[in-house]
């Protein structure tokens, strides 16, 4: 889903070795492919310039990468050439299509393979916004507390934390009446 503040998402698909392969942008009709470009090595604080000073952090990105932020997931990704990410290193996903990009297709996206319940390799007050969609319900209570404390550390004064979770009422209703699905 497209949101003007949070950009558009990227569709990725699982391949047989359980890495994500970045293939196309949504909701665009056009299709761009992206190649991985290592920006940092693991084990150090990531400088703002290494991520083009993007304002946001998208935790638990899974299959929906967003422009204008660093997308984070514990699962690594693989590009069409077989290049893969590694935990703790920042990668740029550079548009590799020879065709012109569509109006909602960014030339560069960022990805960090990282456990969202652990300390992030960024300076304090680095981000204007953090989003975590369908993430927090997958971690323990202690990990959720650690994530919230880390989000507080990472957000700039006046920053926004957006957390969304599935609506339990919808799932419960579908369980009792599958026709509602």
mmCIF file of C-alpha atoms in Angstrom:
data_model
loop_
_atom_site.group_PDB
_atom_site.id
_atom_site.type_symbol
_atom_site.label_atom_id
_atom_site.label_comp_id
_atom_site.label_asym_id
_atom_site.label_seq_id
_atom_site.Cartn_x
_atom_site.Cartn_y
_atom_site.Cartn_z
ATOM 1 C CA UNK A 1 0.000 0.000 0.000
ATOM 2 C CA UNK A 2 1.280 3.458 -0.866
ATOM 3 C CA UNK A 3 1.447 6.179 1.770
ATOM 4 C CA UNK A 4 2.998 9.546 0.819
ATOM 5 C CA UNK A 5 5.028 9.839 4.043
ATOM 6 C CA UNK A 6 6.261 6.249 3.999
ATOM 7 C CA UNK A 7 6.771 5.749 0.239
ATOM 8 C CA UNK A 8 5.827 2.745 -1.805
ATOM 9 C CA UNK A 9 6.658 -0.858 -1.068
ATOM 10 C CA UNK A 10 8.729 -3.374 -2.959
ATOM 11 C CA UNK A 11 7.542 -6.872 -3.633
ATOM 12 C CA UNK A 12 10.056 -9.588 -2.963
ATOM 13 C CA UNK A 13 9.622 -13.334 -3.270
ATOM 14 C CA UNK A 14 11.085 -16.267 -1.417
ATOM 15 C CA UNK A 15 13.419 -18.537 -3.334
ATOM 16 C CA UNK A 16 14.295 -22.104 -2.416
ATOM 17 C CA UNK A 17 17.266 -21.225 -0.178
ATOM 18 C CA UNK A 18 15.040 -18.985 1.971
ATOM 19 C CA UNK A 19 16.591 -15.697 0.895
ATOM 20 C CA UNK A 20 14.366 -12.915 -0.393
ATOM 21 C CA UNK A 21 14.789 -11.978 -4.040
ATOM 22 C CA UNK A 22 13.920 -8.370 -4.788
ATOM 23 C CA UNK A 23 11.858 -8.280 -7.978
ATOM 24 C CA UNK A 24 9.335 -5.461 -8.395
ATOM 25 C CA UNK A 25 7.786 -2.363 -6.921
ATOM 26 C CA UNK A 26 4.208 -2.007 -5.689
ATOM 27 C CA UNK A 27 1.722 -0.427 -6.346
ATOM 28 C CA UNK A 28 3.411 0.471 -9.635
ATOM 29 C CA UNK A 29 2.606 -1.295 -12.859
ATOM 30 C CA UNK A 30 6.226 -0.877 -13.970
ATOM 31 C CA UNK A 31 8.833 -3.347 -12.820
ATOM 32 C CA UNK A 32 12.405 -2.562 -11.792
ATOM 33 C CA UNK A 33 15.088 -4.951 -10.624
ATOM 34 C CA UNK A 34 17.617 -4.082 -7.945
ATOM 35 C CA UNK A 35 21.179 -5.170 -7.315
ATOM 36 C CA UNK A 36 22.814 -5.248 -3.872
ATOM 37 C CA UNK A 37 25.606 -2.781 -3.117
ATOM 38 C CA UNK A 38 27.347 -3.093 0.263
ATOM 39 C CA UNK A 39 27.530 0.272 2.037
ATOM 40 C CA UNK A 40 29.074 -0.804 5.378
ATOM 41 C CA UNK A 41 30.590 -3.772 7.151
ATOM 42 C CA UNK A 42 29.024 -5.329 10.214
ATOM 43 C CA UNK A 43 30.082 -4.437 13.737
ATOM 44 C CA UNK A 44 30.179 -0.642 13.682
ATOM 45 C CA UNK A 45 27.870 2.365 13.927
ATOM 46 C CA UNK A 46 26.409 3.265 10.538
ATOM 47 C CA UNK A 47 27.091 6.879 9.553
ATOM 48 C CA UNK A 48 24.117 8.920 8.291
ATOM 49 C CA UNK A 49 25.855 9.623 4.967
ATOM 50 C CA UNK A 50 26.164 5.887 4.257
ATOM 51 C CA UNK A 51 22.371 5.715 4.049
ATOM 52 C CA UNK A 52 21.891 9.030 2.176
ATOM 53 C CA UNK A 53 20.462 10.570 5.372
ATOM 54 C CA UNK A 54 17.097 8.818 4.862
ATOM 55 C CA UNK A 55 14.679 9.927 7.618
ATOM 56 C CA UNK A 56 13.032 6.634 8.552
ATOM 57 C CA UNK A 57 13.524 3.114 9.858
ATOM 58 C CA UNK A 58 11.174 0.283 8.814
ATOM 59 C CA UNK A 59 11.520 -2.609 11.277
ATOM 60 C CA UNK A 60 10.325 -6.068 10.259
ATOM 61 C CA UNK A 61 10.081 -5.106 6.584
ATOM 62 C CA UNK A 62 9.756 -8.696 5.323
ATOM 63 C CA UNK A 63 8.371 -8.432 1.782
ATOM 64 C CA UNK A 64 7.404 -4.739 1.796
ATOM 65 C CA UNK A 65 10.458 -2.516 1.404
ATOM 66 C CA UNK A 66 9.784 1.211 1.621
ATOM 67 C CA UNK A 67 11.564 4.177 0.060
ATOM 68 C CA UNK A 68 12.929 6.958 2.272
ATOM 69 C CA UNK A 69 14.049 4.656 5.066
ATOM 70 C CA UNK A 70 16.305 1.825 6.071
ATOM 71 C CA UNK A 71 14.363 -1.421 5.793
ATOM 72 C CA UNK A 72 15.260 -3.937 8.495
ATOM 73 C CA UNK A 73 14.521 -7.630 8.743
ATOM 74 C CA UNK A 74 16.141 -10.618 10.419
ATOM 75 C CA UNK A 75 15.803 -12.518 7.121
ATOM 76 C CA UNK A 76 18.471 -11.738 4.524
ATOM 77 C CA UNK A 77 17.884 -10.929 0.869
ATOM 78 C CA UNK A 78 19.469 -11.991 -2.406
ATOM 79 C CA UNK A 79 19.578 -10.148 -5.718
ATOM 80 C CA UNK A 80 19.247 -11.643 -9.199
ATOM 81 C CA UNK A 81 23.010 -12.243 -9.433
ATOM 82 C CA UNK A 82 23.026 -14.328 -6.258
ATOM 83 C CA UNK A 83 24.637 -11.640 -4.075
ATOM 84 C CA UNK A 84 23.307 -11.836 -0.503
ATOM 85 C CA UNK A 85 23.194 -9.605 2.541
ATOM 86 C CA UNK A 86 24.876 -10.398 5.840
ATOM 87 C CA UNK A 87 23.740 -9.541 9.372
ATOM 88 C CA UNK A 88 24.782 -6.080 10.559
ATOM 89 C CA UNK A 89 25.958 -4.715 7.195
ATOM 90 C CA UNK A 90 24.007 -1.970 5.425
ATOM 91 C CA UNK A 91 23.200 -2.565 1.760
ATOM 92 C CA UNK A 92 21.812 -0.284 -0.909
ATOM 93 C CA UNK A 93 19.474 -1.861 -3.405
ATOM 94 C CA UNK A 94 20.376 -0.037 -6.608
ATOM 95 C CA UNK A 95 17.985 -0.029 -9.564
ATOM 96 C CA UNK A 96 19.617 -2.172 -12.234
ATOM 97 C CA UNK A 97 16.967 -1.847 -14.905
ATOM 98 C CA UNK A 98 18.066 -0.289 -18.180
ATOM 99 C CA UNK A 99 14.483 0.919 -18.621
ATOM 100 C CA UNK A 100 13.462 4.285 -17.122
ATOM 101 C CA UNK A 101 12.040 3.982 -13.616
ATOM 102 C CA UNK A 102 8.330 4.534 -13.073
ATOM 103 C CA UNK A 103 7.066 7.539 -11.098
ATOM 104 C CA UNK A 104 6.977 5.609 -7.802
ATOM 105 C CA UNK A 105 10.105 3.516 -8.328
ATOM 106 C CA UNK A 106 13.072 4.774 -6.300
ATOM 107 C CA UNK A 107 16.565 4.471 -7.776
ATOM 108 C CA UNK A 108 17.903 3.294 -4.397
ATOM 109 C CA UNK A 109 16.502 1.496 -1.359
ATOM 110 C CA UNK A 110 18.330 0.524 1.835
ATOM 111 C CA UNK A 111 18.328 -2.775 3.718
ATOM 112 C CA UNK A 112 19.883 -3.903 6.999
ATOM 113 C CA UNK A 113 19.696 -7.567 7.974
ATOM 114 C CA UNK A 114 19.256 -7.245 11.731
ATOM 115 C CA UNK A 115 17.259 -8.640 14.651
ATOM 116 C CA UNK A 116 14.786 -5.862 15.450
ATOM 117 C CA UNK A 117 14.757 -6.834 19.130
ATOM 118 C CA UNK A 118 18.490 -6.014 19.466
ATOM 119 C CA UNK A 119 20.398 -2.710 19.650
ATOM 120 C CA UNK A 120 20.626 -1.014 16.256
ATOM 121 C CA UNK A 121 23.961 0.240 14.843
ATOM 122 C CA UNK A 122 22.861 3.882 14.589
ATOM 123 C CA UNK A 123 23.591 6.997 16.625
ATOM 124 C CA UNK A 124 21.056 8.336 19.136
ATOM 125 C CA UNK A 125 18.182 10.458 17.738
ATOM 126 C CA UNK A 126 19.018 9.401 14.164
ATOM 127 C CA UNK A 127 15.486 8.971 12.724
ATOM 128 C CA UNK A 128 12.444 11.203 12.226
ATOM 129 C CA UNK A 129 10.132 8.194 12.120
ATOM 130 C CA UNK A 130 10.127 4.457 12.795
ATOM 131 C CA UNK A 131 7.482 2.042 11.576
ATOM 132 C CA UNK A 132 6.987 -1.544 12.697
ATOM 133 C CA UNK A 133 4.135 -3.263 10.881
ATOM 134 C CA UNK A 134 3.230 -6.775 12.011
ATOM 135 C CA UNK A 135 6.483 -7.082 13.944
ATOM 136 C CA UNK A 136 5.887 -6.574 17.641
ATOM 137 C CA UNK A 137 3.394 -9.439 17.960
ATOM 138 C CA UNK A 138 6.170 -11.861 16.890
ATOM 139 C CA UNK A 139 8.579 -11.084 19.733
ATOM 140 C CA UNK A 140 8.486 -11.847 23.446
ATOM 141 C CA UNK A 141 7.340 -9.260 25.990
ATOM 142 C CA UNK A 142 10.966 -8.625 27.005
ATOM 143 C CA UNK A 143 12.006 -8.208 23.345
ATOM 144 C CA UNK A 144 9.084 -5.813 22.766
ATOM 145 C CA UNK A 145 10.217 -3.730 25.738
ATOM 146 C CA UNK A 146 13.778 -3.704 24.384
ATOM 147 C CA UNK A 147 12.513 -2.631 20.936
ATOM 148 C CA UNK A 148 10.466 0.224 22.425
ATOM 149 C CA UNK A 149 13.448 1.424 24.472
ATOM 150 C CA UNK A 150 15.607 1.259 21.345
ATOM 151 C CA UNK A 151 12.981 3.158 19.324
ATOM 152 C CA UNK A 152 13.018 5.871 21.977
ATOM 153 C CA UNK A 153 16.821 6.089 21.709
ATOM 154 C CA UNK A 154 16.750 6.259 17.907
ATOM 155 C CA UNK A 155 13.930 8.800 17.457
ATOM 156 C CA UNK A 156 14.743 12.470 17.107
ATOM 157 C CA UNK A 157 12.813 14.844 19.404
ATOM 158 C CA UNK A 158 9.252 15.052 18.087
ATOM 159 C CA UNK A 159 9.759 11.877 16.032
ATOM 160 C CA UNK A 160 6.984 9.401 15.230
ATOM 161 C CA UNK A 161 6.777 5.719 16.138
ATOM 162 C CA UNK A 162 4.093 3.849 14.203
ATOM 163 C CA UNK A 163 3.289 0.304 15.330
ATOM 164 C CA UNK A 164 0.587 -1.782 13.695
ATOM 165 C CA UNK A 165 -0.579 -5.278 14.549
ATOM 166 C CA UNK A 166 -3.218 -7.597 13.089
ATOM 167 C CA UNK A 167 -6.803 -7.118 14.246
ATOM 168 C CA UNK A 168 -7.556 -10.143 16.459
ATOM 169 C CA UNK A 169 -11.311 -9.610 16.065
ATOM 170 C CA UNK A 170 -11.066 -10.254 12.316
ATOM 171 C CA UNK A 171 -9.153 -13.510 12.829
ATOM 172 C CA UNK A 172 -11.486 -14.685 15.574
ATOM 173 C CA UNK A 173 -14.566 -13.914 13.451
ATOM 174 C CA UNK A 174 -13.069 -15.840 10.515
ATOM 175 C CA UNK A 175 -12.338 -18.805 12.793
ATOM 176 C CA UNK A 176 -15.974 -19.041 13.854
ATOM 177 C CA UNK A 177 -17.440 -18.073 10.450
ATOM 178 C CA UNK A 178 -15.077 -18.719 7.497
ATOM 179 C CA UNK A 179 -17.585 -17.046 5.152
ATOM 180 C CA UNK A 180 -16.463 -13.685 6.633
ATOM 181 C CA UNK A 181 -12.997 -14.036 5.131
#
